[in-house]
Amino acid sequence: MKEDLPALESLRVDLAALRRRGVDEHEVQAELPVDWLAAALCDTDAEVGEPGSVSLRLLLQPEGVVVVQGAMALRFSVPCGRCLSPAAVDGNTEIFATFMPGAEADEDGPADEDLDPDDDSADVVRYQGPVLLLDALVAEQVALAYPMRALCERGEACRGLCSNCGYELNTLAAEVRRCPQCHGEVPLTPVADPPDETRDERQDNPFAAALSKIELD
Ligand SMILES: [Zn+2]
Ligand SMILES: [Zn+2]
């Protein structure tokens, strides 16, 4: 959890108060403000333009165990992996975690850090004190929503930037195969040249063949 992340009071649940009232099921719904989402994603190049939301159900179980499940909805944008223009990211995700009182974690705390991330027990979160910090859990999920790779609205058709000089290739006509700035050959899409089958069709098509000759000359 990031130390500079502002607290989101609506996601801090006073368990002691719930238990005093004999409550064993509790719903939490909260808006995730733009500033807070931006703070949760501050280590990335994501741009947040609208608030998100989260809806969680807490089941209070014996011995301080709290099962949390629900869903988070958010949208943000990241630079397109090819052309760097904004690419929309749908960060909607389900949330599932089990909170356990942290007393035992003090004894074998270091062992927790060796947990295999793929292990189910990684979903176990230790907590201390009477207040459950669901904002930390949600912030972690927000950070995990950052995609490995995203494409702008052009999708796979995005031609990206010239690998030699950075020229924006999406501004070129689809059949142009030379960068107008550095005159290097550029692929029709970054998936490189069309597969062989397509190339054969191109040669069968007199118009396309003539066009590609012009470009190569
Ligand atoms: Zn793009
Ligand atoms: Zn170029």
PDB file of N, CA, C and O in Angstrom, residues 22 27 29 43 49 70 80 82-83 91 103 120-121 124 148 151 158 182 186 197 202 213:
ATOM      1  N   GLY A  22     -24.115  -6.650  17.098  1.00  0.00           N
ATOM      2  CA  GLY A  22     -24.494  -8.012  16.744  1.00  0.00           C
ATOM      3  C   GLY A  22     -24.673  -8.217  15.248  1.00  0.00           C
ATOM      4  O   GLY A  22     -25.317  -9.165  14.811  1.00  0.00           O
ATOM      5  N   GLU A  27     -22.909  -4.148   4.284  1.00  0.00           N
ATOM      6  CA  GLU A  27     -22.662  -3.738   2.895  1.00  0.00           C
ATOM      7  C   GLU A  27     -21.959  -2.384   2.881  1.00  0.00           C
ATOM      8  O   GLU A  27     -22.314  -1.484   3.641  1.00  0.00           O
ATOM      9  N   GLN A  29     -20.850   0.610   0.120  1.00  0.00           N
ATOM     10  CA  GLN A  29     -20.827   1.120  -1.248  1.00  0.00           C
ATOM     11  C   GLN A  29     -20.134   2.463  -1.202  1.00  0.00           C
ATOM     12  O   GLN A  29     -20.441   3.284  -0.347  1.00  0.00           O
ATOM     13  N   ASP A  43       2.094   5.519  -9.652  1.00  0.00           N
ATOM     14  CA  ASP A  43       3.356   4.954 -10.155  1.00  0.00           C
ATOM     15  C   ASP A  43       3.275   4.628 -11.639  1.00  0.00           C
ATOM     16  O   ASP A  43       4.211   4.068 -12.198  1.00  0.00           O
ATOM     17  N   GLY A  49     -10.042  10.140 -15.484  1.00  0.00           N
ATOM     18  CA  GLY A  49     -10.909  11.254 -15.847  1.00  0.00           C
ATOM     19  C   GLY A  49     -12.289  11.195 -15.227  1.00  0.00           C
ATOM     20  O   GLY A  49     -13.068  12.136 -15.329  1.00  0.00           O
ATOM     21  N   GLY A  70     -17.110  -8.570  -3.521  1.00  0.00           N
ATOM     22  CA  GLY A  70     -17.838  -7.517  -4.201  1.00  0.00           C
ATOM     23  C   GLY A  70     -17.223  -7.201  -5.541  1.00  0.00           C
ATOM     24  O   GLY A  70     -16.540  -8.040  -6.131  1.00  0.00           O
ATOM     25  N   CYS A  80      -1.581   4.467 -25.674  1.00  0.00           N
ATOM     26  CA  CYS A  80      -1.641   3.327 -26.596  1.00  0.00           C
ATOM     27  C   CYS A  80      -0.239   2.732 -26.708  1.00  0.00           C
ATOM     28  O   CYS A  80       0.746   3.463 -26.823  1.00  0.00           O
ATOM     29  N   ARG A  82       1.159   1.493 -29.054  1.00  0.00           N
ATOM     30  CA  ARG A  82       1.806   1.748 -30.347  1.00  0.00           C
ATOM     31  C   ARG A  82       1.982   3.236 -30.648  1.00  0.00           C
ATOM     32  O   ARG A  82       3.058   3.668 -31.017  1.00  0.00           O
ATOM     33  N   CYS A  83       0.886   4.017 -30.503  1.00  0.00           N
ATOM     34  CA  CYS A  83       0.960   5.413 -30.954  1.00  0.00           C
ATOM     35  C   CYS A  83       0.941   6.421 -29.809  1.00  0.00           C
ATOM     36  O   CYS A  83       1.048   7.616 -30.038  1.00  0.00           O
ATOM     37  N   GLY A  91     -11.412  -1.115 -16.048  1.00  0.00           N
ATOM     38  CA  GLY A  91     -10.800  -1.732 -14.878  1.00  0.00           C
ATOM     39  C   GLY A  91     -11.790  -2.458 -13.984  1.00  0.00           C
ATOM     40  O   GLY A  91     -11.492  -2.691 -12.808  1.00  0.00           O
ATOM     41  N   ALA A 103      -2.722 -10.619  14.986  1.00  0.00           N
ATOM     42  CA  ALA A 103      -1.905 -10.959  16.147  1.00  0.00           C
ATOM     43  C   ALA A 103      -0.862 -12.026  15.819  1.00  0.00           C
ATOM     44  O   ALA A 103       0.311 -11.861  16.120  1.00  0.00           O
ATOM     45  N   ASP A 120      -3.765 -19.507  -3.043  1.00  0.00           N
ATOM     46  CA  ASP A 120      -5.025 -18.910  -2.603  1.00  0.00           C
ATOM     47  C   ASP A 120      -4.840 -18.094  -1.330  1.00  0.00           C
ATOM     48  O   ASP A 120      -5.534 -17.127  -1.092  1.00  0.00           O
ATOM     49  N   SER A 121      -3.879 -18.493  -0.498  1.00  0.00           N
ATOM     50  CA  SER A 121      -3.702 -17.821   0.777  1.00  0.00           C
ATOM     51  C   SER A 121      -3.215 -16.385   0.582  1.00  0.00           C
ATOM     52  O   SER A 121      -3.204 -15.603   1.516  1.00  0.00           O
ATOM     53  N   VAL A 124      -5.474 -13.750   1.680  1.00  0.00           N
ATOM     54  CA  VAL A 124      -5.666 -13.503   3.101  1.00  0.00           C
ATOM     55  C   VAL A 124      -4.933 -12.227   3.482  1.00  0.00           C
ATOM     56  O   VAL A 124      -3.759 -12.067   3.205  1.00  0.00           O
ATOM     57  N   MET A 148      -1.280  -4.778 -18.992  1.00  0.00           N
ATOM     58  CA  MET A 148       0.043  -5.066 -19.538  1.00  0.00           C
ATOM     59  C   MET A 148       0.234  -4.259 -20.817  1.00  0.00           C
ATOM     60  O   MET A 148       1.310  -3.790 -21.125  1.00  0.00           O
ATOM     61  N   LEU A 151      -4.432  -0.769 -26.433  1.00  0.00           N
ATOM     62  CA  LEU A 151      -4.406  -0.128 -27.748  1.00  0.00           C
ATOM     63  C   LEU A 151      -5.468   0.960 -27.791  1.00  0.00           C
ATOM     64  O   LEU A 151      -6.512   0.850 -27.153  1.00  0.00           O
ATOM     65  N   CYS A 158      -4.086   0.125 -35.465  1.00  0.00           N
ATOM     66  CA  CYS A 158      -3.185   1.232 -35.131  1.00  0.00           C
ATOM     67  C   CYS A 158      -1.793   0.936 -35.678  1.00  0.00           C
ATOM     68  O   CYS A 158      -1.223  -0.113 -35.403  1.00  0.00           O
ATOM     69  N   CYS A 182      11.548   9.998 -42.489  1.00  0.00           N
ATOM     70  CA  CYS A 182      12.906   9.437 -42.550  1.00  0.00           C
ATOM     71  C   CYS A 182      13.090   8.542 -43.765  1.00  0.00           C
ATOM     72  O   CYS A 182      14.188   8.044 -44.002  1.00  0.00           O
ATOM     73  N   VAL A 186       8.145   1.210 -43.588  1.00  0.00           N
ATOM     74  CA  VAL A 186       7.362   0.960 -42.373  1.00  0.00           C
ATOM     75  C   VAL A 186       6.346  -0.132 -42.662  1.00  0.00           C
ATOM     76  O   VAL A 186       5.822  -0.218 -43.770  1.00  0.00           O
ATOM     77  N   GLU A 197       0.289 -15.347 -47.470  1.00  0.00           N
ATOM     78  CA  GLU A 197      -0.936 -15.520 -48.270  1.00  0.00           C
ATOM     79  C   GLU A 197      -1.408 -14.166 -48.801  1.00  0.00           C
ATOM     80  O   GLU A 197      -1.732 -14.035 -49.971  1.00  0.00           O
ATOM     81  N   ARG A 202      -1.777  -9.943 -53.110  1.00  0.00           N
ATOM     82  CA  ARG A 202      -1.361  -8.615 -53.546  1.00  0.00           C
ATOM     83  C   ARG A 202      -0.732  -8.683 -54.942  1.00  0.00           C
ATOM     84  O   ARG A 202      -0.965  -7.839 -55.791  1.00  0.00           O
ATOM     85  N   LYS A 213       4.932  -1.257 -55.922  1.00  0.00           N
ATOM     86  CA  LYS A 213       6.151  -0.928 -56.683  1.00  0.00           C
ATOM     87  C   LYS A 213       6.487   0.557 -56.528  1.00  0.00           C
ATOM     88  O   LYS A 213       7.628   0.928 -56.268  1.00  0.00           O
TER      89      LYS A 213
END
